[in-house]
mmCIF file of C-alpha atoms and ligand atoms in Angstrom:
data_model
loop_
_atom_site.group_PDB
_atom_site.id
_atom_site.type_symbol
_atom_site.label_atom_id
_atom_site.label_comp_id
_atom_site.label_asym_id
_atom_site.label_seq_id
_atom_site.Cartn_x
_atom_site.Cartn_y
_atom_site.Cartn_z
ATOM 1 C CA UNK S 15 74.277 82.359 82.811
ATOM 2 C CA UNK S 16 75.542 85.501 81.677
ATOM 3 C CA UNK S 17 74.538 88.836 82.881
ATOM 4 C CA UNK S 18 74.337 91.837 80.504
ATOM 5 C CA UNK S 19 75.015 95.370 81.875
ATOM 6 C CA UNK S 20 72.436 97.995 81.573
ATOM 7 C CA UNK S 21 75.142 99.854 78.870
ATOM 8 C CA UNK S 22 74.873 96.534 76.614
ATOM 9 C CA UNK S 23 71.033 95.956 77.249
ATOM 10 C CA UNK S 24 70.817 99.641 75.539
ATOM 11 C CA UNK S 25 73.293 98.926 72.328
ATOM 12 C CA UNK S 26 71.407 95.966 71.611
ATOM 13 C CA UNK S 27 68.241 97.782 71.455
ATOM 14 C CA UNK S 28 69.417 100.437 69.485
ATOM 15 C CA UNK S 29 70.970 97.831 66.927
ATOM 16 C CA UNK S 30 67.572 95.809 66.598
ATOM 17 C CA UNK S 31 65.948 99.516 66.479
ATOM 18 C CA UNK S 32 67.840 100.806 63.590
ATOM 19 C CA UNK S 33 68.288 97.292 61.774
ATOM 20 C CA UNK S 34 64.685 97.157 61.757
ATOM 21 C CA UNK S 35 64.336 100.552 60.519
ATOM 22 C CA UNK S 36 67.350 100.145 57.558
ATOM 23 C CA UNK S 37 65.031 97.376 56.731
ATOM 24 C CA UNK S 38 61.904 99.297 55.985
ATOM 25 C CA UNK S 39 64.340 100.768 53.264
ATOM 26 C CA UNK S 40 65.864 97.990 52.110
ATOM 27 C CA UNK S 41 63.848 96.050 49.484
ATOM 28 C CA UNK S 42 66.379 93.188 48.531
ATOM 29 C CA UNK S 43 65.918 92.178 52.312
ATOM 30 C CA UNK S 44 62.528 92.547 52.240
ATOM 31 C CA UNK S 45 62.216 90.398 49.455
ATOM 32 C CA UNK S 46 64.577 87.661 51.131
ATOM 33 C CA UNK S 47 62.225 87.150 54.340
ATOM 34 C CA UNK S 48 59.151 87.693 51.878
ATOM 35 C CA UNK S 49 60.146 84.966 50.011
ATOM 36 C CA UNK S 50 60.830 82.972 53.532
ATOM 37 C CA UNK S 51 57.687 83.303 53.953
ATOM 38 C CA UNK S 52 58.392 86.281 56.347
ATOM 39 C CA UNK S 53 56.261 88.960 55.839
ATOM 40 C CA UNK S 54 56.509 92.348 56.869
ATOM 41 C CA UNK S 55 54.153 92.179 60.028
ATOM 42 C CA UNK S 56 55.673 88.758 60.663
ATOM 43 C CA UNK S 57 59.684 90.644 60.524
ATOM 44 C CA UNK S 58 58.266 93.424 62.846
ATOM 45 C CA UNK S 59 57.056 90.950 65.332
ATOM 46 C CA UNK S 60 60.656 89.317 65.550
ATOM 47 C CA UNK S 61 62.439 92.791 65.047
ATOM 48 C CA UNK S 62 64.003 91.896 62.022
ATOM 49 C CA UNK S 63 66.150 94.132 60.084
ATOM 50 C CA UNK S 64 69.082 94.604 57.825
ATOM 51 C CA UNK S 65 72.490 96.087 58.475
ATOM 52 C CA UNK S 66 72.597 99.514 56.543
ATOM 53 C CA UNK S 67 73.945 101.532 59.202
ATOM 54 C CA UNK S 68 76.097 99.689 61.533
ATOM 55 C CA UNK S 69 76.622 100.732 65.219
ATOM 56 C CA UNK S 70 80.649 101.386 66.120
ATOM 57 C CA UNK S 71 81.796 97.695 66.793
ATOM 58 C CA UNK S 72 79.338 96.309 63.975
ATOM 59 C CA UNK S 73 80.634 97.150 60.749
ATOM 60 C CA UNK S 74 81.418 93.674 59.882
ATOM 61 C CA UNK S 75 77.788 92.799 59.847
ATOM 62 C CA UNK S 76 76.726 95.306 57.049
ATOM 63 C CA UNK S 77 74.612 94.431 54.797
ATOM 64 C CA UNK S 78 73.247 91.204 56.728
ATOM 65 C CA UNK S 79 70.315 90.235 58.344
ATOM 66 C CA UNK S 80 69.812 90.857 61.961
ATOM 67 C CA UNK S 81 68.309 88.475 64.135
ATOM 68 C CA UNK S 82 67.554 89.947 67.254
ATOM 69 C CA UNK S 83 67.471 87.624 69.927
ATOM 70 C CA UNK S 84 64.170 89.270 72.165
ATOM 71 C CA UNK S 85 63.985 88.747 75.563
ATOM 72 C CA UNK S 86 61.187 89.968 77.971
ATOM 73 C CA UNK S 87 63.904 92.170 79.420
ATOM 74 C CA UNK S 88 64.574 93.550 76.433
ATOM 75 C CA UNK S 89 67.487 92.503 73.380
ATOM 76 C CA UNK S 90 70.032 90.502 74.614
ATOM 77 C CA UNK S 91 71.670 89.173 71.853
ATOM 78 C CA UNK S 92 71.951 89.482 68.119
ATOM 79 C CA UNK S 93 72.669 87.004 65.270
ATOM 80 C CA UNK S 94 73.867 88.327 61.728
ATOM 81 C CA UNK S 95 72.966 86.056 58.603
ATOM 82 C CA UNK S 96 74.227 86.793 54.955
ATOM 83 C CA UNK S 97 71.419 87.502 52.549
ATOM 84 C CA UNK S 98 73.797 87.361 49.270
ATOM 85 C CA UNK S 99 72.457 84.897 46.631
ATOM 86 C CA UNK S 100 75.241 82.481 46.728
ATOM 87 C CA UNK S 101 76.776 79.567 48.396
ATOM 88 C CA UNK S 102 78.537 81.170 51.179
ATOM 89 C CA UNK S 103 80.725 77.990 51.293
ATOM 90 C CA UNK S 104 82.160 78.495 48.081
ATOM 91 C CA UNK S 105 82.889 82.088 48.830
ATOM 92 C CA UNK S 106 84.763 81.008 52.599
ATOM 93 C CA UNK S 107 82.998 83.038 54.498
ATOM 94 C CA UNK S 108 80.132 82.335 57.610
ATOM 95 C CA UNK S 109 76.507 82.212 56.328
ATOM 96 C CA UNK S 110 75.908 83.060 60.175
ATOM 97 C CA UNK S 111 77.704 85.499 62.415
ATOM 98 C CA UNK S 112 77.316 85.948 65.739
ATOM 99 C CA UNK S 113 77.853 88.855 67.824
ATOM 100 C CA UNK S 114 81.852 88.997 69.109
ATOM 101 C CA UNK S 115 82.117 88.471 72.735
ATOM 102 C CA UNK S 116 78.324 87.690 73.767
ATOM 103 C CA UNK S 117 77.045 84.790 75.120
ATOM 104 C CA UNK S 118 74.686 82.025 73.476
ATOM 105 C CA UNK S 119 70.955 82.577 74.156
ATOM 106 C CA UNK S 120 68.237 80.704 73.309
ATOM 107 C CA UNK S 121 66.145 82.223 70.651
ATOM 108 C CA UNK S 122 62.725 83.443 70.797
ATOM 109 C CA UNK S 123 62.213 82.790 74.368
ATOM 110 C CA UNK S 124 58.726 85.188 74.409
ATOM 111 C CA UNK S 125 57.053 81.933 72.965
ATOM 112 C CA UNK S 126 57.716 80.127 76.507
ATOM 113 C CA UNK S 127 55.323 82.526 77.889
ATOM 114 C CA UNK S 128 52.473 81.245 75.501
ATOM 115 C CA UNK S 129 49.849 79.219 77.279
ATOM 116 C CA UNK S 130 50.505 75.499 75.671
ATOM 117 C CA UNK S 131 51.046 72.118 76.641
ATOM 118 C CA UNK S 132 54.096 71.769 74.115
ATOM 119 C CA UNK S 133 56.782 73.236 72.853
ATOM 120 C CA UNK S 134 59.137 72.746 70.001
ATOM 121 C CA UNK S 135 63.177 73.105 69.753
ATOM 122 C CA UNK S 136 64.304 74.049 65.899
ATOM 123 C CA UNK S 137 67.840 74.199 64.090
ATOM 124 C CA UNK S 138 68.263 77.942 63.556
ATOM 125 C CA UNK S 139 66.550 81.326 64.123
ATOM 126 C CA UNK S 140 64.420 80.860 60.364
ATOM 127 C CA UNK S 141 63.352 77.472 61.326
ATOM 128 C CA UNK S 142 62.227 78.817 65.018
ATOM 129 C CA UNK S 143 59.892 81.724 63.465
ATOM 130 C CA UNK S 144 58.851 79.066 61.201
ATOM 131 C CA UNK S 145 56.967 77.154 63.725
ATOM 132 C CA UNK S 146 55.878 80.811 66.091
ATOM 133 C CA UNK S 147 54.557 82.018 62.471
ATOM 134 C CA UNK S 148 52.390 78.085 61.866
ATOM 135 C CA UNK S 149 50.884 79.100 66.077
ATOM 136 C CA UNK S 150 53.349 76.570 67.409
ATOM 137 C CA UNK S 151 55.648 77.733 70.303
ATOM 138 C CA UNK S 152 59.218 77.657 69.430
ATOM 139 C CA UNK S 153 62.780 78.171 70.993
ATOM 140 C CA UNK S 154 65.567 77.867 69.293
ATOM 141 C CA UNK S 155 69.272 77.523 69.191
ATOM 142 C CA UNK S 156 71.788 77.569 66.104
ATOM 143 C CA UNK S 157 72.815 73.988 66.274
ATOM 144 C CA UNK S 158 73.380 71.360 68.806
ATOM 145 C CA UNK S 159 77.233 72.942 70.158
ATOM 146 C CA UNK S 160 74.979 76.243 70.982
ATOM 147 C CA UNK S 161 72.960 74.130 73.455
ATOM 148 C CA UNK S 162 73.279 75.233 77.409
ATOM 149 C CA UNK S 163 72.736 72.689 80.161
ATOM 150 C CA UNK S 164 70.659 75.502 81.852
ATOM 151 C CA UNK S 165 68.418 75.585 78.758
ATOM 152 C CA UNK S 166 66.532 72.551 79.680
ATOM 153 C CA UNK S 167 65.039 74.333 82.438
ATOM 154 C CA UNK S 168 63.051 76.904 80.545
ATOM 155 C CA UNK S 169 61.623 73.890 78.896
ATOM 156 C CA UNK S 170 60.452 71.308 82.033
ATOM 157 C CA UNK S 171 56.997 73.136 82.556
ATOM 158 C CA UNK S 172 55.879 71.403 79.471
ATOM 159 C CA UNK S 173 54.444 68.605 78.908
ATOM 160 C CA UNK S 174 55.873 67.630 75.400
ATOM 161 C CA UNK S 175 58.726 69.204 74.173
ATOM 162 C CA UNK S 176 59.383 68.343 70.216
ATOM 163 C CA UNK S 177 62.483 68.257 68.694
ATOM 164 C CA UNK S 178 62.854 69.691 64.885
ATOM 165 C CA UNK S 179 65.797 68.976 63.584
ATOM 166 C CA UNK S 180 66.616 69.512 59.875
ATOM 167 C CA UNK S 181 66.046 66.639 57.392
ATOM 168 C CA UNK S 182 69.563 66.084 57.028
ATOM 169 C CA UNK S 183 72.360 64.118 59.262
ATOM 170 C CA UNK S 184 72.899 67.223 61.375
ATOM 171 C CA UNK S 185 69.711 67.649 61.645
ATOM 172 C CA UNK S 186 68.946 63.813 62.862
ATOM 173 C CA UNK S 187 71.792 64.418 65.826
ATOM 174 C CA UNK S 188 70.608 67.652 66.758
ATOM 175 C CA UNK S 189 67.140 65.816 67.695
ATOM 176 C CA UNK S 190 68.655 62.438 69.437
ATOM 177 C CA UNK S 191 70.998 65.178 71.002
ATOM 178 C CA UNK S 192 67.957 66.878 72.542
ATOM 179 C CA UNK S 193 66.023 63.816 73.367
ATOM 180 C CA UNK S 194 68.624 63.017 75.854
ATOM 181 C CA UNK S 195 68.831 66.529 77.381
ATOM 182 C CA UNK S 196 65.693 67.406 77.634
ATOM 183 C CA UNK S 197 63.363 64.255 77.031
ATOM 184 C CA UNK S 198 62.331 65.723 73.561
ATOM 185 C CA UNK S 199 60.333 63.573 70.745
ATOM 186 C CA UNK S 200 62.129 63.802 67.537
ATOM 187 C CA UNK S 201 60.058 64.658 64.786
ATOM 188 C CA UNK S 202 60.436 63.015 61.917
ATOM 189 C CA UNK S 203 61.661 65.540 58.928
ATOM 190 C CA UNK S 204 61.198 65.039 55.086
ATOM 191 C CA UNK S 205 64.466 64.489 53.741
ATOM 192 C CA UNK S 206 66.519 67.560 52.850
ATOM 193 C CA UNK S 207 63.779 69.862 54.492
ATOM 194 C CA UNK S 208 63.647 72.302 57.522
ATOM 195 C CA UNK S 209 61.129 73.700 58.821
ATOM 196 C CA UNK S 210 61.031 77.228 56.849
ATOM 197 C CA UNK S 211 61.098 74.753 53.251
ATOM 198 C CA UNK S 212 57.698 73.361 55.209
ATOM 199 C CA UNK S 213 56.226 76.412 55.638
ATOM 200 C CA UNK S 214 56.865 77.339 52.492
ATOM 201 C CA UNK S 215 55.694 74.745 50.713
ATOM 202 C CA UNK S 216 52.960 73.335 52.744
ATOM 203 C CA UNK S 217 51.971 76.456 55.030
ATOM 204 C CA UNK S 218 51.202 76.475 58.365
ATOM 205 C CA UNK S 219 48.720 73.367 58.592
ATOM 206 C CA UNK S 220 51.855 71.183 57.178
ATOM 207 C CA UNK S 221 53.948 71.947 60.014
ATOM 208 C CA UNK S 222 51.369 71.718 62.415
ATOM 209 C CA UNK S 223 51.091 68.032 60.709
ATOM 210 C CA UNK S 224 54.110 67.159 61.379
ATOM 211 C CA UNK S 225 53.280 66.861 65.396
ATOM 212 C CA UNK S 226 49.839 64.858 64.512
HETATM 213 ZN ZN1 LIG D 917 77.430 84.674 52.010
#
């Protein structure tokens, strides 16, 4: 497991602090999570923000979203997502960036502190606040290759751990992946979905379905 030094503890908390505060000014990302069915209470509570002003080393990132990843020691990692309307494919260029040289972390590990009995594994940062926004604990990691032997650990005080894969072929390995490290159930996704579309179209009591 990596160990951050106190000097990058600090510049990732001033990144998520000043992403989160470009974002207060910056409607078309505002409108993005909003229509994620992220909404502004919802971005503060996961530190979201936007890259208006990038810190020295970030530059790269502007105009993405930041994703910090918010540990009870503080930021430890960050996550960069592109919030242009197109198919980021076509254009050859990352939909996701991660931060150059840090470590992979699992996401939203504040929701392992939450007293339940279960608790879920998504596909992505969106899909993970998906589930913590429908009142279901969620960690998360970007796909299956992100996945840490060590990570199982955080999960064995539970008594069900659920695995939400997208509704898609990557999304069907990423469950059976986790089944075998970490005992999982895969949850069975409605083809083409993930959990945000869910929320989205369902709200939280569809998600919560999903585990019925
Ligand atoms: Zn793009």
């Amino acid at each position: 497991m990596q160990t951050l030094s106190a000097e990058q503890r600090r510049f990732f908390e001033q990144a998520a602090t000043t992403y989160q505060s470009d974002l207060a000014a910056d409607t078309g990302g505002q409108a993005y999570l909003t229509g994620r069915g992220i909404d502004p209470q919802a971005a503060a509570t996961f530190r979201l923000g936007v890259v208006r002003r990038p810190l020295t080393g970030h530059e790269q990132y502007t105009g993405r979203l930041a994703i910090p990843y918010v540990t009870p020691a503080g930021v430890v990692n960050l996550r960069f997502r592109c919030l242009a309307a197109h198919d980021c494919a076509v254009l050859n260029h990352p939909k996701y960036l991660s931060t150059e040289g840090a470590g992979t972390n699992l996401f939203n590990v504040l929701d392992l502190k939450r007293d339940s009995p279960f608790i879920c594994v998504a596909e992505g940062e969106i899909n993970t606040i998906s589930l913590s926004l429908a009142g279901l604990p969620a960690v998360g990691v970007p796909g299956v290759d992100a996945w840490q032997k060590h990570f199982s650990r955080c999960l064995e005080d539970f008594e069900v751990i659920y695995a939400f894969g997208d509704g898609d072929k990557a999304g069907g390995k990423f469950s059976s992946f986790l089944a075998r490290e970490t005992r999982a159930r895969p949850i069975r996704m409605p083809n083409g979905k993930d959990c945000n579309d869910i929320l989205r179209d369902g709200g939280a009591a569809a998600l919560r379905g999903l585990i019925q």
